[in-house]
């Protein structure tokens, strides 16, 4: 059943509505049922989660009798951003993932954020799906702040991702959707996968398989699920190497995303199209998995071009 989560008035008699679709066993009393919430579209240029929302509902509809709990699907937390292909909230120049938990007595964006938190809180698990930006492609991964690792890592292991990245707090952590809910006891798994403004169907299907396994473990799904992948897990900041451009130019990759690299292996070239020169050779600083790669080829000096997870961590998966 489609419901309005929160709503505000806009100019010229329009309304901005955040909607969800609640799927529940027919005739069941929602009190006492387990609940999973699938959230996406906080950033308007991240569309990978849109496919997940569709495919999850399609598969549930085929075996609706196997559903034993509640599935809440929030496909567009930032509908204005999605409609305008804008990462933030148009006209406000705001990143929506920096205004949580919001304020019912605040401005329009704070009011919307507070309404979202009120509706999602109390879920037994929340899957917050993001894509990368238009510049980078990511393998399916879950990022967890070390403050909540003890509770979230066991859930993340069931989600069928390739990589679980446990890291320290960022300067804006307190204002994110995930941190706001994790801090009040509602567990949130932050998924990063694919690339901005595009769909990667393979990754979407992988994520849907993982959500069904999560639902099964939570007592929300009584049907069959496929075996999930054993993820690589990093809890050490030195496990990841960052590749930054040493010059401005055109990045021409030599390897594919997800490649296993030897130390010193050529990843790509930064070239000068005007004079036909190679400005730099980008090589792997350590052996490991290229789990992030530059997708948009124009780079400036200092631009992030990739991340490598060291080989020792990859071996344990």
Short mmCIF file of C-alpha atoms in Angstrom, two decimals:
data_model
loop_
_atom_site.label_atom_id
_atom_site.label_comp_id
_atom_site.label_asym_id
_atom_site.label_seq_id
_atom_site.Cartn_x
_atom_site.Cartn_y
_atom_site.Cartn_z
CA UNK A 1 0.00 0.00 0.00
CA UNK A 2 1.44 3.37 -1.03
CA UNK A 3 1.54 5.87 1.84
CA UNK A 4 2.66 9.47 2.21
CA UNK A 5 5.49 9.62 4.75
CA UNK A 6 5.74 13.41 4.95
CA UNK A 7 4.67 16.36 2.83
CA UNK A 8 5.22 20.10 2.47
CA UNK A 9 3.66 22.75 0.29
CA UNK A 10 5.50 24.24 -2.67
CA UNK A 11 4.80 27.40 -4.68
CA UNK A 12 1.90 27.47 -7.15
CA UNK A 13 -0.27 24.95 -5.31
CA UNK A 14 2.21 22.06 -5.65
CA UNK A 15 3.17 19.62 -2.90
CA UNK A 16 6.42 17.79 -2.23
CA UNK A 17 5.60 14.29 -0.98
CA UNK A 18 7.91 11.55 0.27
CA UNK A 19 6.17 8.22 -0.34
CA UNK A 20 6.71 4.61 0.62
CA UNK A 21 5.14 1.33 -0.41
CA UNK A 22 4.36 -1.00 2.49
CA UNK A 23 4.12 -4.70 1.67
CA UNK A 24 2.75 -6.91 4.44
CA UNK A 25 1.08 -10.32 4.81
CA UNK A 26 -2.60 -10.11 3.90
CA UNK A 27 -4.82 -9.61 6.92
CA UNK A 28 -1.93 -9.60 9.41
CA UNK A 29 -1.79 -7.27 12.40
CA UNK A 30 1.36 -5.16 11.86
CA UNK A 31 1.98 -5.03 15.60
CA UNK A 32 4.65 -7.55 16.49
CA UNK A 33 5.74 -8.19 12.90
CA UNK A 34 9.38 -7.75 11.96
CA UNK A 35 10.09 -4.90 9.55
CA UNK A 36 12.81 -4.16 7.00
CA UNK A 37 13.06 -0.77 5.29
CA UNK A 38 14.75 -0.29 1.92
CA UNK A 39 15.70 3.34 1.38
CA UNK A 40 17.21 5.00 -1.67
CA UNK A 41 17.25 8.27 -3.57
CA UNK A 42 18.67 10.47 -0.80
CA UNK A 43 21.01 11.74 -3.52
CA UNK A 44 19.10 12.55 -6.69
CA UNK A 45 21.87 11.43 -9.06
CA UNK A 46 22.15 7.95 -7.50
CA UNK A 47 19.73 5.64 -9.31
CA UNK A 48 21.08 2.13 -8.64
CA UNK A 49 18.62 1.70 -5.76
CA UNK A 50 15.64 2.49 -7.98
CA UNK A 51 16.11 -0.82 -9.78
CA UNK A 52 16.52 -2.65 -6.47
CA UNK A 53 13.16 -1.28 -5.28
CA UNK A 54 11.46 -2.47 -8.45
CA UNK A 55 13.05 -5.91 -8.56
CA UNK A 56 12.50 -6.58 -4.86
CA UNK A 57 8.78 -5.87 -5.20
CA UNK A 58 8.52 -7.91 -8.38
CA UNK A 59 10.02 -10.98 -6.71
CA UNK A 60 7.91 -10.61 -3.56
CA UNK A 61 4.75 -10.45 -5.68
CA UNK A 62 5.56 -13.85 -7.19
CA UNK A 63 5.54 -15.52 -3.75
CA UNK A 64 3.54 -13.14 -1.60
CA UNK A 65 2.42 -16.07 0.58
CA UNK A 66 6.04 -16.47 1.78
CA UNK A 67 6.07 -12.99 3.32
CA UNK A 68 5.93 -13.16 7.13
CA UNK A 69 6.81 -9.58 8.02
CA UNK A 70 6.72 -6.00 6.73
CA UNK A 71 8.76 -4.61 3.84
CA UNK A 72 8.75 -0.81 3.60
CA UNK A 73 10.18 0.57 0.36
CA UNK A 74 11.21 4.23 0.06
CA UNK A 75 12.40 4.67 -3.56
CA UNK A 76 12.76 8.46 -3.64
CA UNK A 77 13.78 10.27 -0.47
CA UNK A 78 14.81 13.27 -2.58
CA UNK A 79 12.20 13.35 -5.37
CA UNK A 80 13.09 16.87 -6.49
CA UNK A 81 16.72 15.80 -6.88
CA UNK A 82 15.75 12.71 -8.88
CA UNK A 83 13.41 14.69 -11.14
CA UNK A 84 16.14 17.25 -11.89
CA UNK A 85 19.10 14.79 -11.89
CA UNK A 86 20.61 16.79 -9.05
CA UNK A 87 22.64 15.26 -6.22
CA UNK A 88 21.28 17.61 -3.56
CA UNK A 89 17.95 19.32 -3.02
CA UNK A 90 17.41 21.77 -5.88
CA UNK A 91 17.16 25.49 -5.03
CA UNK A 92 18.46 24.85 -1.50
CA UNK A 93 22.03 23.86 -2.47
CA UNK A 94 21.85 21.19 0.24
CA UNK A 95 23.10 17.62 0.46
CA UNK A 96 20.07 15.85 1.96
CA UNK A 97 22.39 13.41 3.74
CA UNK A 98 23.73 16.27 5.85
CA UNK A 99 20.48 17.47 7.45
CA UNK A 100 19.38 14.48 9.55
CA UNK A 101 17.80 13.94 12.03
CA UNK A 102 15.98 17.11 11.02
CA UNK A 103 13.62 19.28 13.04
CA UNK A 104 9.81 19.33 12.96
CA UNK A 105 9.94 23.05 13.76
CA UNK A 106 12.71 23.85 11.27
CA UNK A 107 12.68 24.88 7.63
CA UNK A 108 11.22 22.78 4.83
CA UNK A 109 14.19 20.43 4.45
CA UNK A 110 14.58 19.92 8.20
CA UNK A 111 10.87 19.19 8.50
CA UNK A 112 11.06 16.56 5.75
CA UNK A 113 14.12 14.93 7.33
CA UNK A 114 12.42 14.72 10.72
CA UNK A 115 9.34 13.12 9.16
CA UNK A 116 11.48 10.51 7.41
CA UNK A 117 13.32 9.60 10.61
CA UNK A 118 10.05 9.25 12.53
CA UNK A 119 8.67 6.90 9.90
CA UNK A 120 11.73 4.68 9.46
CA UNK A 121 12.75 4.43 13.11
CA UNK A 122 11.93 1.14 14.79
CA UNK A 123 12.73 -0.97 11.71
CA UNK A 124 14.55 -4.20 12.51
CA UNK A 125 16.95 -3.39 9.68
CA UNK A 126 17.31 -0.51 7.21
CA UNK A 127 19.16 -0.90 3.91
CA UNK A 128 20.24 2.57 2.75
CA UNK A 129 21.28 2.16 -0.90
CA UNK A 130 23.62 4.64 -2.57
CA UNK A 131 25.51 4.67 -5.84
CA UNK A 132 28.82 6.35 -6.31
CA UNK A 133 28.91 9.75 -8.02
CA UNK A 134 29.24 10.19 -11.80
CA UNK A 135 33.02 10.02 -11.53
CA UNK A 136 33.63 6.66 -9.85
CA UNK A 137 32.38 3.07 -10.05
CA UNK A 138 32.22 0.92 -6.90
CA UNK A 139 31.81 -2.82 -6.33
CA UNK A 140 28.83 -3.67 -4.06
CA UNK A 141 29.98 -2.85 -0.54
CA UNK A 142 28.63 -1.89 2.86
CA UNK A 143 30.31 0.91 4.78
CA UNK A 144 30.01 0.83 8.56
CA UNK A 145 31.20 3.29 11.13
CA UNK A 146 33.36 1.65 13.78
CA UNK A 147 31.02 2.95 16.50
CA UNK A 148 28.30 0.57 15.30
CA UNK A 149 30.41 -2.28 13.91
CA UNK A 150 29.58 -4.85 16.59
CA UNK A 151 25.89 -4.73 15.78
CA UNK A 152 26.04 -4.11 12.03
CA UNK A 153 28.80 -6.41 10.74
CA UNK A 154 26.78 -9.62 11.41
CA UNK A 155 23.85 -8.16 9.46
CA UNK A 156 26.13 -6.99 6.67
CA UNK A 157 27.56 -10.50 6.22
CA UNK A 158 24.12 -11.68 5.12
CA UNK A 159 23.64 -8.90 2.54
CA UNK A 160 25.54 -10.55 -0.35
CA UNK A 161 28.01 -7.72 -0.88
CA UNK A 162 31.63 -8.17 -1.93
CA UNK A 163 33.21 -5.93 0.68
CA UNK A 164 32.44 -4.64 4.19
CA UNK A 165 34.41 -1.51 4.99
CA UNK A 166 34.54 -0.55 8.68
CA UNK A 167 35.97 2.94 9.07
CA UNK A 168 36.25 5.83 11.50
CA UNK A 169 33.94 8.81 11.93
CA UNK A 170 33.89 11.57 9.32
CA UNK A 171 33.44 15.24 10.10
CA UNK A 172 29.82 15.15 8.95
CA UNK A 173 28.88 11.77 10.36
CA UNK A 174 26.39 13.06 12.90
CA UNK A 175 24.18 14.58 10.21
CA UNK A 176 23.74 11.51 8.00
CA UNK A 177 20.59 9.42 7.74
CA UNK A 178 22.42 6.24 8.80
CA UNK A 179 24.16 7.70 11.84
CA UNK A 180 20.99 9.41 13.06
CA UNK A 181 19.10 6.10 13.08
CA UNK A 182 21.98 3.93 14.31
CA UNK A 183 22.37 6.31 17.26
CA UNK A 184 18.78 5.69 18.39
CA UNK A 185 18.99 1.92 18.01
CA UNK A 186 17.63 1.38 14.49
CA UNK A 187 20.31 -0.58 12.56
CA UNK A 188 21.19 0.87 9.14
CA UNK A 189 23.43 -0.74 6.52
CA UNK A 190 24.85 1.80 4.04
CA UNK A 191 25.33 0.23 0.62
CA UNK A 192 27.57 1.79 -2.04
CA UNK A 193 27.56 0.26 -5.52
CA UNK A 194 27.75 1.12 -9.17
CA UNK A 195 28.04 4.61 -10.61
CA UNK A 196 26.00 7.81 -10.52
CA UNK A 197 23.20 8.46 -13.05
CA UNK A 198 23.29 4.86 -14.31
CA UNK A 199 21.93 1.41 -13.53
CA UNK A 200 24.16 -1.63 -13.08
CA UNK A 201 21.65 -4.46 -13.31
CA UNK A 202 24.13 -7.10 -12.18
CA UNK A 203 24.79 -5.23 -8.94
CA UNK A 204 21.10 -4.57 -8.40
CA UNK A 205 20.21 -8.25 -8.69
CA UNK A 206 23.05 -9.13 -6.32
CA UNK A 207 21.68 -6.67 -3.78
CA UNK A 208 18.12 -8.00 -4.07
CA UNK A 209 19.41 -11.53 -3.38
CA UNK A 210 21.08 -10.17 -0.26
CA UNK A 211 17.95 -8.37 0.94
CA UNK A 212 15.98 -11.61 0.68
CA UNK A 213 18.62 -13.36 2.80
CA UNK A 214 18.43 -10.54 5.36
CA UNK A 215 14.64 -10.86 5.37
CA UNK A 216 14.95 -14.59 5.92
CA UNK A 217 17.32 -14.18 8.86
CA UNK A 218 15.08 -11.51 10.40
CA UNK A 219 11.98 -13.70 10.13
CA UNK A 220 10.36 -11.62 7.37
CA UNK A 221 10.65 -14.11 4.51
CA UNK A 222 9.75 -17.80 4.60
CA UNK A 223 10.77 -18.64 1.06
CA UNK A 224 14.02 -19.96 -0.32
CA UNK A 225 17.08 -17.76 -0.76
CA UNK A 226 20.35 -18.29 -2.59
CA UNK A 227 23.69 -18.69 -0.77
CA UNK A 228 25.32 -15.31 -0.22
CA UNK A 229 28.91 -14.31 -0.93
CA UNK A 230 31.51 -14.31 1.79
CA UNK A 231 32.56 -10.66 1.92
CA UNK A 232 36.02 -9.22 2.35
CA UNK A 233 36.11 -7.25 5.61
CA UNK A 234 38.45 -4.36 6.37
CA UNK A 235 38.72 -2.76 9.80
CA UNK A 236 42.19 -1.26 9.35
CA UNK A 237 42.60 2.11 7.57
CA UNK A 238 45.91 0.92 6.14
CA UNK A 239 44.13 -1.84 4.20
CA UNK A 240 43.04 0.64 1.51
CA UNK A 241 45.30 2.57 -0.87
CA UNK A 242 44.00 5.68 -2.63
CA UNK A 243 45.02 6.56 -6.18
CA UNK A 244 45.08 10.30 -6.86
CA UNK A 245 45.94 11.99 -10.14
CA UNK A 246 49.39 13.58 -10.27
CA UNK A 247 48.44 15.72 -13.27
CA UNK A 248 45.39 17.06 -15.10
CA UNK A 249 44.40 15.30 -18.30
CA UNK A 250 42.52 12.32 -19.74
CA UNK A 251 42.57 9.08 -17.74
CA UNK A 252 42.79 6.01 -19.98
CA UNK A 253 42.38 2.81 -17.91
CA UNK A 254 44.37 -0.32 -18.71
CA UNK A 255 42.49 -2.73 -16.42
CA UNK A 256 38.87 -3.47 -15.62
CA UNK A 257 36.99 -2.58 -12.47
CA UNK A 258 37.33 -5.35 -9.90
CA UNK A 259 40.70 -6.54 -11.20
CA UNK A 260 43.19 -8.23 -8.90
CA UNK A 261 46.43 -6.32 -9.30
CA UNK A 262 50.08 -7.04 -8.61
CA UNK A 263 52.20 -4.38 -6.96
CA UNK A 264 53.44 -1.97 -9.61
CA UNK A 265 50.96 -3.16 -12.25
CA UNK A 266 49.80 -0.52 -14.73
CA UNK A 267 46.27 0.69 -14.01
CA UNK A 268 46.09 3.39 -16.66
CA UNK A 269 47.62 6.46 -18.21
CA UNK A 270 46.96 10.15 -17.77
CA UNK A 271 47.46 11.67 -21.21
CA UNK A 272 47.44 15.12 -22.79
CA UNK A 273 45.08 15.09 -25.83
CA UNK A 274 46.44 18.43 -27.08
CA UNK A 275 50.08 17.42 -27.46
CA UNK A 276 49.68 13.64 -27.53
CA UNK A 277 51.87 13.10 -24.48
CA UNK A 278 51.70 10.66 -21.59
CA UNK A 279 51.68 12.77 -18.43
CA UNK A 280 51.78 9.92 -15.92
CA UNK A 281 51.56 6.16 -15.55
CA UNK A 282 49.15 5.15 -12.79
CA UNK A 283 50.47 2.01 -11.10
CA UNK A 284 49.26 -0.07 -8.16
CA UNK A 285 51.09 0.91 -4.96
CA UNK A 286 50.29 -2.50 -3.48
CA UNK A 287 48.86 -5.83 -4.59
CA UNK A 288 45.13 -6.19 -4.14
CA UNK A 289 41.63 -5.63 -5.49
CA UNK A 290 40.72 -2.51 -7.47
CA UNK A 291 37.32 -1.96 -5.82
CA UNK A 292 36.91 1.65 -6.99
CA UNK A 293 37.88 3.01 -10.41
CA UNK A 294 37.52 6.34 -12.17
CA UNK A 295 34.60 6.18 -14.61
CA UNK A 296 34.58 9.80 -15.81
CA UNK A 297 37.83 10.19 -17.75
CA UNK A 298 38.68 13.87 -17.27
CA UNK A 299 40.85 14.34 -14.17
CA UNK A 300 42.39 17.28 -12.37
CA UNK A 301 45.52 17.06 -10.28
CA UNK A 302 44.51 15.35 -7.03
CA UNK A 303 41.34 13.72 -8.43
CA UNK A 304 40.51 10.31 -6.98
CA UNK A 305 41.03 7.65 -9.64
CA UNK A 306 40.66 4.47 -7.63
CA UNK A 307 41.04 2.52 -4.41
CA UNK A 308 42.83 -0.77 -3.85
CA UNK A 309 42.10 -3.23 -1.03
CA UNK A 310 45.32 -4.97 -0.08
CA UNK A 311 45.81 -8.58 -1.07
CA UNK A 312 46.03 -9.93 2.50
CA UNK A 313 42.39 -8.90 3.15
CA UNK A 314 41.20 -10.32 -0.17
CA UNK A 315 42.65 -13.75 0.62
CA UNK A 316 40.37 -14.25 3.64
CA UNK A 317 37.17 -13.90 1.59
#
